CSV table of C-alpha atoms in Angstrom, one decimal:
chain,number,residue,atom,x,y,z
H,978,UNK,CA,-50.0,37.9,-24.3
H,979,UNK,CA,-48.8,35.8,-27.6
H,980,UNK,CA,-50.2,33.3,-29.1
H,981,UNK,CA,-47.9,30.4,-28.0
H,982,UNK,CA,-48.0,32.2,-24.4
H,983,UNK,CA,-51.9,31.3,-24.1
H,984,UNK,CA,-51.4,27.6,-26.3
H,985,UNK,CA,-50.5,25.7,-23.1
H,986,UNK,CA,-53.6,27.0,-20.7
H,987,UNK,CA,-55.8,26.3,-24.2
H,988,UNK,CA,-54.9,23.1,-24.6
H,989,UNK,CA,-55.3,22.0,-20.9
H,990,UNK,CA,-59.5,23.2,-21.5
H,991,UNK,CA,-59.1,21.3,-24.6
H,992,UNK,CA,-57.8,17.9,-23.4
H,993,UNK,CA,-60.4,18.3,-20.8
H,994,UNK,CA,-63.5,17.7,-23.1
H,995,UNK,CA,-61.9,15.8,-26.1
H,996,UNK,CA,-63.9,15.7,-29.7
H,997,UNK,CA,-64.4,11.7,-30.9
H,998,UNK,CA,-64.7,11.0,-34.7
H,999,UNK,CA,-64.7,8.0,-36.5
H,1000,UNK,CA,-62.8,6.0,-33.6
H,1001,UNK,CA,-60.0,8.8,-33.3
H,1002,UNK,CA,-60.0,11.6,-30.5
H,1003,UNK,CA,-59.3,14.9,-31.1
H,1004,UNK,CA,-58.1,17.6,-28.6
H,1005,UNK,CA,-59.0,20.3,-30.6
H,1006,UNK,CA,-62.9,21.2,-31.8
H,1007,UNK,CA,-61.5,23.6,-34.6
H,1008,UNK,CA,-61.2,22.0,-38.5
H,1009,UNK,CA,-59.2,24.1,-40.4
H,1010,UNK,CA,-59.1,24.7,-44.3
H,1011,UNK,CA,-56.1,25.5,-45.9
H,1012,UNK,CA,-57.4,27.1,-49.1
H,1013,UNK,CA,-57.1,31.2,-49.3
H,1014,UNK,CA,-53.9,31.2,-47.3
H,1015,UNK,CA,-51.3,33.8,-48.1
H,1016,UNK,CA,-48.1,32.0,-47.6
H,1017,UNK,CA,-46.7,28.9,-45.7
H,1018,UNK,CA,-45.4,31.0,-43.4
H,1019,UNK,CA,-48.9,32.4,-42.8
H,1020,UNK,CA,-50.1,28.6,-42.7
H,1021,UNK,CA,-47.9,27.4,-40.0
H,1022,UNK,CA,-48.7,30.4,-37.3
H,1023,UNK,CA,-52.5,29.9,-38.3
H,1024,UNK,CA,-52.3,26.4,-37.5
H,1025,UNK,CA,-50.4,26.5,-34.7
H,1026,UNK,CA,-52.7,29.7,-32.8
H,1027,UNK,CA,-55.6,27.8,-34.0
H,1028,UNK,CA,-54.9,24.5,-32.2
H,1029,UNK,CA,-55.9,22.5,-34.9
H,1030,UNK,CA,-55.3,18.8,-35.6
H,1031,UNK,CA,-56.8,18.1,-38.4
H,1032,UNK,CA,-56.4,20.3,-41.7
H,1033,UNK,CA,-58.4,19.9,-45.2
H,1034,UNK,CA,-56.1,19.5,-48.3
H,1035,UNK,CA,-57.5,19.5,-52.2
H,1036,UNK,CA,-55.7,18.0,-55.1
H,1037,UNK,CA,-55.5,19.3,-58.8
H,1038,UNK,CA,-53.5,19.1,-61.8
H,1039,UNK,CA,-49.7,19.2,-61.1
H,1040,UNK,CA,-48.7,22.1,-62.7
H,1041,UNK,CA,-51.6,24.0,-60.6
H,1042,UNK,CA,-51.0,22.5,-57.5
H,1043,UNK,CA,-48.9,24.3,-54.6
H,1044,UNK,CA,-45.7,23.3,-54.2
H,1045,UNK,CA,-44.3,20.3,-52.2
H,1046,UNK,CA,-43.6,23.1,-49.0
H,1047,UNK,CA,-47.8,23.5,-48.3
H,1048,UNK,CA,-47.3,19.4,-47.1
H,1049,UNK,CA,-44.1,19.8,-45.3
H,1050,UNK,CA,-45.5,22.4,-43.2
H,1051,UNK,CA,-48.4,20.6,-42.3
H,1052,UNK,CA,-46.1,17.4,-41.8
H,1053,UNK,CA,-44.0,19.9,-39.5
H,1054,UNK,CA,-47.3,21.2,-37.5
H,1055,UNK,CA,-48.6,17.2,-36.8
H,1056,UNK,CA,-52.1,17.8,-38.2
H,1057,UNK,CA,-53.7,14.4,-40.0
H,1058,UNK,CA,-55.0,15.8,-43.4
H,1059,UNK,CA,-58.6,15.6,-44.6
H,1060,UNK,CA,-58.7,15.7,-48.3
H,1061,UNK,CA,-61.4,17.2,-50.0
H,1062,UNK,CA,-63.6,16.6,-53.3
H,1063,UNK,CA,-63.8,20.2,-54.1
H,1064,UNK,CA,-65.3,21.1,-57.1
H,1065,UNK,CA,-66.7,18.3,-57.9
H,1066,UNK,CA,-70.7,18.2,-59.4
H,1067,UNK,CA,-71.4,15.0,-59.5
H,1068,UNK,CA,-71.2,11.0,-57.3
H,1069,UNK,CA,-69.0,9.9,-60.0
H,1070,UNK,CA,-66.8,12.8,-60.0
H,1071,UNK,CA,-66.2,12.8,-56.4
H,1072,UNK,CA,-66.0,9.0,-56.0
H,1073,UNK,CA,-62.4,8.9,-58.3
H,1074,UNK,CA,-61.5,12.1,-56.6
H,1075,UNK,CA,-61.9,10.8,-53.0
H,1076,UNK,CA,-59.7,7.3,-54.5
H,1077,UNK,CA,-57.2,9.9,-56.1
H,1078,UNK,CA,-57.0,11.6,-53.0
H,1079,UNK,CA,-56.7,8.2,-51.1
H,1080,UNK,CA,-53.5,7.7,-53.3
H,1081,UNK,CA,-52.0,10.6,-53.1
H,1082,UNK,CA,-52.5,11.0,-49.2
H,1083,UNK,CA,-52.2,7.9,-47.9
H,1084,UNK,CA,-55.6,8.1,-46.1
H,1085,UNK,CA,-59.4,7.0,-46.7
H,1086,UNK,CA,-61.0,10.2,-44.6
H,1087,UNK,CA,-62.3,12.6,-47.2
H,1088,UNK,CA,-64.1,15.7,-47.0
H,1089,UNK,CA,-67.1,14.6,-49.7
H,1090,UNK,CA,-68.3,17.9,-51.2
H,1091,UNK,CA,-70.4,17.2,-54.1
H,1092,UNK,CA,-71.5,20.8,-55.6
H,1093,UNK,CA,-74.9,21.7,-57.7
H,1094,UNK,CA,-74.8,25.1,-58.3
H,1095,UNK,CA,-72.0,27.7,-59.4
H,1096,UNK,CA,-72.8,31.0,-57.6
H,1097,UNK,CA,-74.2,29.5,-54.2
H,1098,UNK,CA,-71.7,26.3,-54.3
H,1099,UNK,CA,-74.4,24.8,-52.7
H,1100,UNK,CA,-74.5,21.1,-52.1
H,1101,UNK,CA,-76.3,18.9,-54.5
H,1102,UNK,CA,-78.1,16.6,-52.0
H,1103,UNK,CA,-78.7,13.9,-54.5
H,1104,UNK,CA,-75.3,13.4,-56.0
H,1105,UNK,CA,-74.2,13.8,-52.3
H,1106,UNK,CA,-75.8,10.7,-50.8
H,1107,UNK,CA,-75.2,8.8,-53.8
H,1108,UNK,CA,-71.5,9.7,-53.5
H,1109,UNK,CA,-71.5,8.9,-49.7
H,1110,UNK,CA,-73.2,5.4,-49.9
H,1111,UNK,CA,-70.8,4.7,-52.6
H,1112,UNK,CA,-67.4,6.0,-50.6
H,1113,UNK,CA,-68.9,4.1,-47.4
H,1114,UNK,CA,-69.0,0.7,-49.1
H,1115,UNK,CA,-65.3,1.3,-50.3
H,1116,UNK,CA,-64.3,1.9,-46.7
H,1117,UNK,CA,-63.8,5.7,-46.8
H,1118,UNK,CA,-64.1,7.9,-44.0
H,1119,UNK,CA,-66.8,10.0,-45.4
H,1120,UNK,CA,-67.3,13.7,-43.4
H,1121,UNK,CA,-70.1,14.7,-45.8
H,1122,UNK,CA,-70.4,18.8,-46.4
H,1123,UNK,CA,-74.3,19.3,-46.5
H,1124,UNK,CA,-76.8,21.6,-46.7
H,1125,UNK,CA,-78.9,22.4,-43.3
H,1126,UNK,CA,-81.4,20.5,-44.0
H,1127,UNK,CA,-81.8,17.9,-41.2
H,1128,UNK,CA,-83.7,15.1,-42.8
H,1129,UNK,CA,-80.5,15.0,-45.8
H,1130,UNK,CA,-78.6,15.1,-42.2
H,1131,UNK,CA,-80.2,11.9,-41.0
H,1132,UNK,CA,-80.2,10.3,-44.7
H,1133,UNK,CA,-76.5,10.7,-44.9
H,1134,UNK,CA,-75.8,9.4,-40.9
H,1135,UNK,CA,-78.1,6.7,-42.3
H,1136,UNK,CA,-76.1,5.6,-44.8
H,1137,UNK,CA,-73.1,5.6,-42.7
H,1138,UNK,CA,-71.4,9.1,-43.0
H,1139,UNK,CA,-68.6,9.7,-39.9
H,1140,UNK,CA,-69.9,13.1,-39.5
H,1141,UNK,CA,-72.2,15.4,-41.1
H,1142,UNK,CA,-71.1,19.1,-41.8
H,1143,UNK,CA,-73.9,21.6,-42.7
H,1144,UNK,CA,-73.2,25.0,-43.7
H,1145,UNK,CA,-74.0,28.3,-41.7
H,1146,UNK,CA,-74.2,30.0,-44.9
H,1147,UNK,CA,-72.8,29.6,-48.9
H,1148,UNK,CA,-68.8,28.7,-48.9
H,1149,UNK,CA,-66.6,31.7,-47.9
H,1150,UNK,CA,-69.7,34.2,-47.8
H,1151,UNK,CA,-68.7,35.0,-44.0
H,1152,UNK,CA,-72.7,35.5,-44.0
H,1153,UNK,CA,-72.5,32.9,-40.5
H,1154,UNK,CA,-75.1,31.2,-39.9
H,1155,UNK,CA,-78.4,31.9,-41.6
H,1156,UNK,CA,-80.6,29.3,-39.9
H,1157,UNK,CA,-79.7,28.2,-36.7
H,1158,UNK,CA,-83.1,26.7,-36.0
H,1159,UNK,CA,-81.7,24.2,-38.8
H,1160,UNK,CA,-78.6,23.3,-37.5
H,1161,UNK,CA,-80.0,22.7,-33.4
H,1162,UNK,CA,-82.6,20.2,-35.7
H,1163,UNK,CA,-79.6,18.5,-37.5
H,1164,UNK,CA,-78.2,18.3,-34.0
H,1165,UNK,CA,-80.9,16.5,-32.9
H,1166,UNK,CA,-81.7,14.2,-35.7
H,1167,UNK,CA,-78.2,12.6,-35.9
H,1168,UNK,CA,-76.1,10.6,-33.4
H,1169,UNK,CA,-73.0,11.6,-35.3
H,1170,UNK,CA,-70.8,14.1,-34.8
H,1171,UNK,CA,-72.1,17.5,-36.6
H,1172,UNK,CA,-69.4,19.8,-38.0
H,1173,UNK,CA,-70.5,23.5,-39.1
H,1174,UNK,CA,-68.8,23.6,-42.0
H,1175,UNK,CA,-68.7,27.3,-44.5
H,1176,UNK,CA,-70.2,30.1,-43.5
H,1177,UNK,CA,-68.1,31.4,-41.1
H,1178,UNK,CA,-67.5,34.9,-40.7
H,1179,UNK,CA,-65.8,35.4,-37.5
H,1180,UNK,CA,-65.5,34.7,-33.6
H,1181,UNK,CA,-69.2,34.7,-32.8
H,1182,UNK,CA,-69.9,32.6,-35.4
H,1183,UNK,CA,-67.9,29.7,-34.3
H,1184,UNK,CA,-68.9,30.2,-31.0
H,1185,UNK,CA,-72.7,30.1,-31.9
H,1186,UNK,CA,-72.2,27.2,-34.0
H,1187,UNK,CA,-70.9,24.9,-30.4
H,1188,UNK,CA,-73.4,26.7,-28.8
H,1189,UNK,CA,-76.4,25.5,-30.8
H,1190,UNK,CA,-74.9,22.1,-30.5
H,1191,UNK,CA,-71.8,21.5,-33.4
H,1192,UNK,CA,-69.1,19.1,-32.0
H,1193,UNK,CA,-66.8,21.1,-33.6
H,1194,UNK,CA,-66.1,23.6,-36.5
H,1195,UNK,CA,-64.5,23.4,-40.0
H,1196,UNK,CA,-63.7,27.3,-41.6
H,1197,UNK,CA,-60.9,28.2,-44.2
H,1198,UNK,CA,-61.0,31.6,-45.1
H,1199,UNK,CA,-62.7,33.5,-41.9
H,1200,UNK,CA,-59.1,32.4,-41.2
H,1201,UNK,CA,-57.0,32.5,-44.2
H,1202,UNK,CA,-58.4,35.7,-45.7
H,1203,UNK,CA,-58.3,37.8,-42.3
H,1204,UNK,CA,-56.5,40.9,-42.3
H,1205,UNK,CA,-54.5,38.6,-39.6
H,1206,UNK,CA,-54.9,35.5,-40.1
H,1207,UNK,CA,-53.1,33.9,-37.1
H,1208,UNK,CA,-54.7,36.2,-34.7
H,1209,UNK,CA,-58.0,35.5,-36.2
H,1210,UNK,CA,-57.1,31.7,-35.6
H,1211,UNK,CA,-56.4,32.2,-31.8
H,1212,UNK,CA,-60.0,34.0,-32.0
H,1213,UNK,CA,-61.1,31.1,-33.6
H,1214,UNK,CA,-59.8,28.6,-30.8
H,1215,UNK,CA,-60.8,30.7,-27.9
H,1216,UNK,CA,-65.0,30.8,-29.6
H,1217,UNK,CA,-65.6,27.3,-30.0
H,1218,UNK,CA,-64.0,27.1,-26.2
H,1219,UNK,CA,-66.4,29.4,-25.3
H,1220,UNK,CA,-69.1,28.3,-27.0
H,1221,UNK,CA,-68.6,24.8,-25.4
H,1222,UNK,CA,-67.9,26.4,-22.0
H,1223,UNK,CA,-71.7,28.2,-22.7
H,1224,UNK,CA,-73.1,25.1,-23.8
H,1225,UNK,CA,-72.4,22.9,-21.0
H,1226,UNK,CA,-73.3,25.7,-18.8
H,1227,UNK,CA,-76.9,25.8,-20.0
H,1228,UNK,CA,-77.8,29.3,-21.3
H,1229,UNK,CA,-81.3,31.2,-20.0
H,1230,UNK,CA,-84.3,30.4,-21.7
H,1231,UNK,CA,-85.6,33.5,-23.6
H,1232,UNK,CA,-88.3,35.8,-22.3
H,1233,UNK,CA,-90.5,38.2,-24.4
H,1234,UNK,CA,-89.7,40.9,-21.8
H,1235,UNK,CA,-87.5,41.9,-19.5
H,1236,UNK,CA,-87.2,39.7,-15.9
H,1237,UNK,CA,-85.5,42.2,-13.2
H,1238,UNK,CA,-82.0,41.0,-11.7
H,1239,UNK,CA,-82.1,43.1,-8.5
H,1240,UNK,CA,-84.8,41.6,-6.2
H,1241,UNK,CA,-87.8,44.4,-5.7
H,1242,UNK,CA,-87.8,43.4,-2.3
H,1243,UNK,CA,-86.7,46.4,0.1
H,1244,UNK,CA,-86.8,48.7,-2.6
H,1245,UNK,CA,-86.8,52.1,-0.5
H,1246,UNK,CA,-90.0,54.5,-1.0
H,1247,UNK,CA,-88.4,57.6,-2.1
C,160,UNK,CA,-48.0,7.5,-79.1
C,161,UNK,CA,-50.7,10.7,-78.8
C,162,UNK,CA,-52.1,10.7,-75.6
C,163,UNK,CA,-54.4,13.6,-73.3
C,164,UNK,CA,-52.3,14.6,-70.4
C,165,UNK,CA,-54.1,17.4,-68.1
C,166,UNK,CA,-56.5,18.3,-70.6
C,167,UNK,CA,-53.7,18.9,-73.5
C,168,UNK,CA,-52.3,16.7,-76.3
C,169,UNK,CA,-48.6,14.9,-75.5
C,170,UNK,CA,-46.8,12.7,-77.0
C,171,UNK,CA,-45.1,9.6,-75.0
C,172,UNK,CA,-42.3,7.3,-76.1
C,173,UNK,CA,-44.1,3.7,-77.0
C,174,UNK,CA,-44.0,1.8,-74.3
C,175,UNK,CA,-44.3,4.6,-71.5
C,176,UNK,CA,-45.7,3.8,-68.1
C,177,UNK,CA,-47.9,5.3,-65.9
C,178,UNK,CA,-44.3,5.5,-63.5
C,179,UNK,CA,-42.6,7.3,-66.8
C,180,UNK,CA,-45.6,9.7,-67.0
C,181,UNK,CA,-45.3,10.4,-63.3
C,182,UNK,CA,-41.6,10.9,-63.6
C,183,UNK,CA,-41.6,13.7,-66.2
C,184,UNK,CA,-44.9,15.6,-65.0
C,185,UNK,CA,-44.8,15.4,-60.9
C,186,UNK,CA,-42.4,18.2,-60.8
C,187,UNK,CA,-41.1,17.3,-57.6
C,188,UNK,CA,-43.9,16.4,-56.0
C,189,UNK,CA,-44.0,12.9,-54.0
C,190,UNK,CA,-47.6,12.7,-53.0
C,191,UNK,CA,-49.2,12.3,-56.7
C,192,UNK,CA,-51.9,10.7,-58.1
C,193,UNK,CA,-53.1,9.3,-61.7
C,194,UNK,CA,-56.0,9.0,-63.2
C,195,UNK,CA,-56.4,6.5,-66.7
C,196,UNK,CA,-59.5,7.1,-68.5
C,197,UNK,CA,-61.7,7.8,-65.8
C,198,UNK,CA,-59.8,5.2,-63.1
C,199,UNK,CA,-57.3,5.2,-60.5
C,200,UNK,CA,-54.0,3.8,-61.8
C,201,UNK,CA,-52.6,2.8,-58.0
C,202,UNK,CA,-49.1,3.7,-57.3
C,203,UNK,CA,-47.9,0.0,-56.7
C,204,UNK,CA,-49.4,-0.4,-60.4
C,205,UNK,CA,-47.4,2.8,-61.8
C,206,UNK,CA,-44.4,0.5,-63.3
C,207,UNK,CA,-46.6,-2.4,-64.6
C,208,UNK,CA,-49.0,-0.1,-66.6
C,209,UNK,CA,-47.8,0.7,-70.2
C,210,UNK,CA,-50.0,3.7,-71.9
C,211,UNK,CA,-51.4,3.5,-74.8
C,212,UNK,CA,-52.6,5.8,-77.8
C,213,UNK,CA,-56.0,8.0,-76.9
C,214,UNK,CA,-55.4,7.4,-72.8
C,215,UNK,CA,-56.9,10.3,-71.3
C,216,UNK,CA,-54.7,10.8,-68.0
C,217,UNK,CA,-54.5,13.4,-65.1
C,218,UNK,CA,-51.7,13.6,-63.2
C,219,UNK,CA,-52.9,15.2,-59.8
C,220,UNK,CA,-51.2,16.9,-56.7
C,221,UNK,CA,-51.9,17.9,-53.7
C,222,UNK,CA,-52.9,21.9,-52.8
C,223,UNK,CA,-54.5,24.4,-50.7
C,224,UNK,CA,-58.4,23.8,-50.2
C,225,UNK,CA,-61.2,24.2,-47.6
């Protein structure tokens, strides 16, 4: 079966159990990054298998910057764009870039990614929160990329941050998620809407991250730098569905040993 | 005038604007940006905001990015 043979049954599950942030409602649960991808052609069958409605976007100097086509797919494909502060270190730096970015896309949603070390790309927490309470004031739309930690989870909620997005593992390691305990405390500490964001390796990942309580899931090159990327975006799709399918269904609670499925009851003497 | 456009040394007629700076660097692009010394020059101010010698500008546009 293709990709846009199953879109139609997918988006029926999706519509079913919408995703809220900031005031808008989403059908789709699945962010998606653009940065790593191949070609445009590449970008517009990955979007479209993935479901996604909302896409992250990056700006740079002009003569490094893609060319005009990367918008006109997205234009094309109907996603709302999410502009990112990538590479920035510090609140001042990603303060002008979220304003430059509100110029340039004609929206005040902005990915805030403030970064404090070069081989992790971790986030530095300080300059984050700094950056967000700043952004907030302005009236951004702030969808802060965090670490795990939930009590920075609860400080940037606190300060008025749309959504919080903490990271299953360093950006584009495909390591997953390295703490889930961490992210099912985030869950639970904020009454915003958590996005696992980096990280992501592949379909079990994604699903794991709804399961453990994630609204949705933002991931760029799980998708982008898959041997096939579009078919890795349906993947995509179908885990967070089944993740959310899993964690409205209520999963077992674990047991140290094993609990039998067949009763013993009648078992034959033989 | 001398001027610092992406991180390299130009030179601009006197009396440029932001909106002449913009039309010879976009390269096509509609959805720019522009940055003046470490501040936002908006878009309805490109026309109205002459450069002047030392300005340190970037001229941004949008790409690929997680």
């Amino acid at each position: 079966m293709t990709t846009s043979e199953l879109a139609p049954a997918l988006e029926r599950e999706e519509a079913a159990d919408p995703f809220e942030l900031a005031g808008e409602t989403f059908r789709s649960r699945l962010l998606l990054g653009t940065g790593g991808v191949p070609s445009m052609e590449v970008l517009e069958r990955a979007v479209h298998a993935s479901g996604t409605q909302l896409v992250t976007v990056a700006l740079r100097r002009v003569e490094a910057s893609s060319s005009g086509a990367m918008l006109e797919v997205l234009d094309r494909c109907g996603v709302r764009l999410l502009p990112n502060t990538a590479g920035c270190r510090t609140a001042r730096e990603a303060v002008l870039t979220a304003r430059l970015a509100r110029e340039a896309f004609g929206t005040s949603w902005v990915k805030l990614e403030v970064i404090g070390d070069e081989q992790t790309l971790l986030p530095d927490g300080v300059e984050l929160l700094d950056a967000a309470e700043q952004l907030v004031a302005e009236g951004f739309t702030v969808l802060a990329y965090t670490t795990d930690d939930p009590v920075l989870g609860r400080r940037l909620a606190d300060v008025g941050c749309a959504a919080v997005m903490p990271l299953g593992s360093p950006i584009g390691s495909g390591l997953g998620i390295r703490n889930p305990h961490n992210i099912a405390l985030l869950r639970e500490a904020v009454d915003v809407p958590v996005v696992l964001d980096a990280g992501i390796g592949t379909a079990s990942d994604a699903a794991l991250a709804i399961e453990l309580g994630c609204d949705a899931v933002l991931l760029a090159s799980a998708v982008t730098r898959a041997r096939e990327p579009e078919r890795m975006a349906l993947a995509m799709r179908r885990a967070v569905e089944a993740g959310r399918l899993a964690r409205g269904a209520g999963r077992i609670p674990r047991r140290w040993h094993a609990a039998a499925s067949t009763p013993m009851q009648g078992l034959p003497e033989l | 005038m001398d001027v610092t456009v992406n991180g390299a040394p130009a030179e601009l007629t006197d009396g440029a604007t932001v909106a002449d700076l913009v039309a010879e660097r976009s390269g096509g692009h509609d959805r720019v940006a522009v940055a003046r010394n470490g501040d936002v020059v908006p878009r309805s101010s490109w026309t109205s905001t002459p450069l002047a010698t030392g300005d340190v500008l970037e001229v941004l546009a949008p790409t690929a990015g997680g």
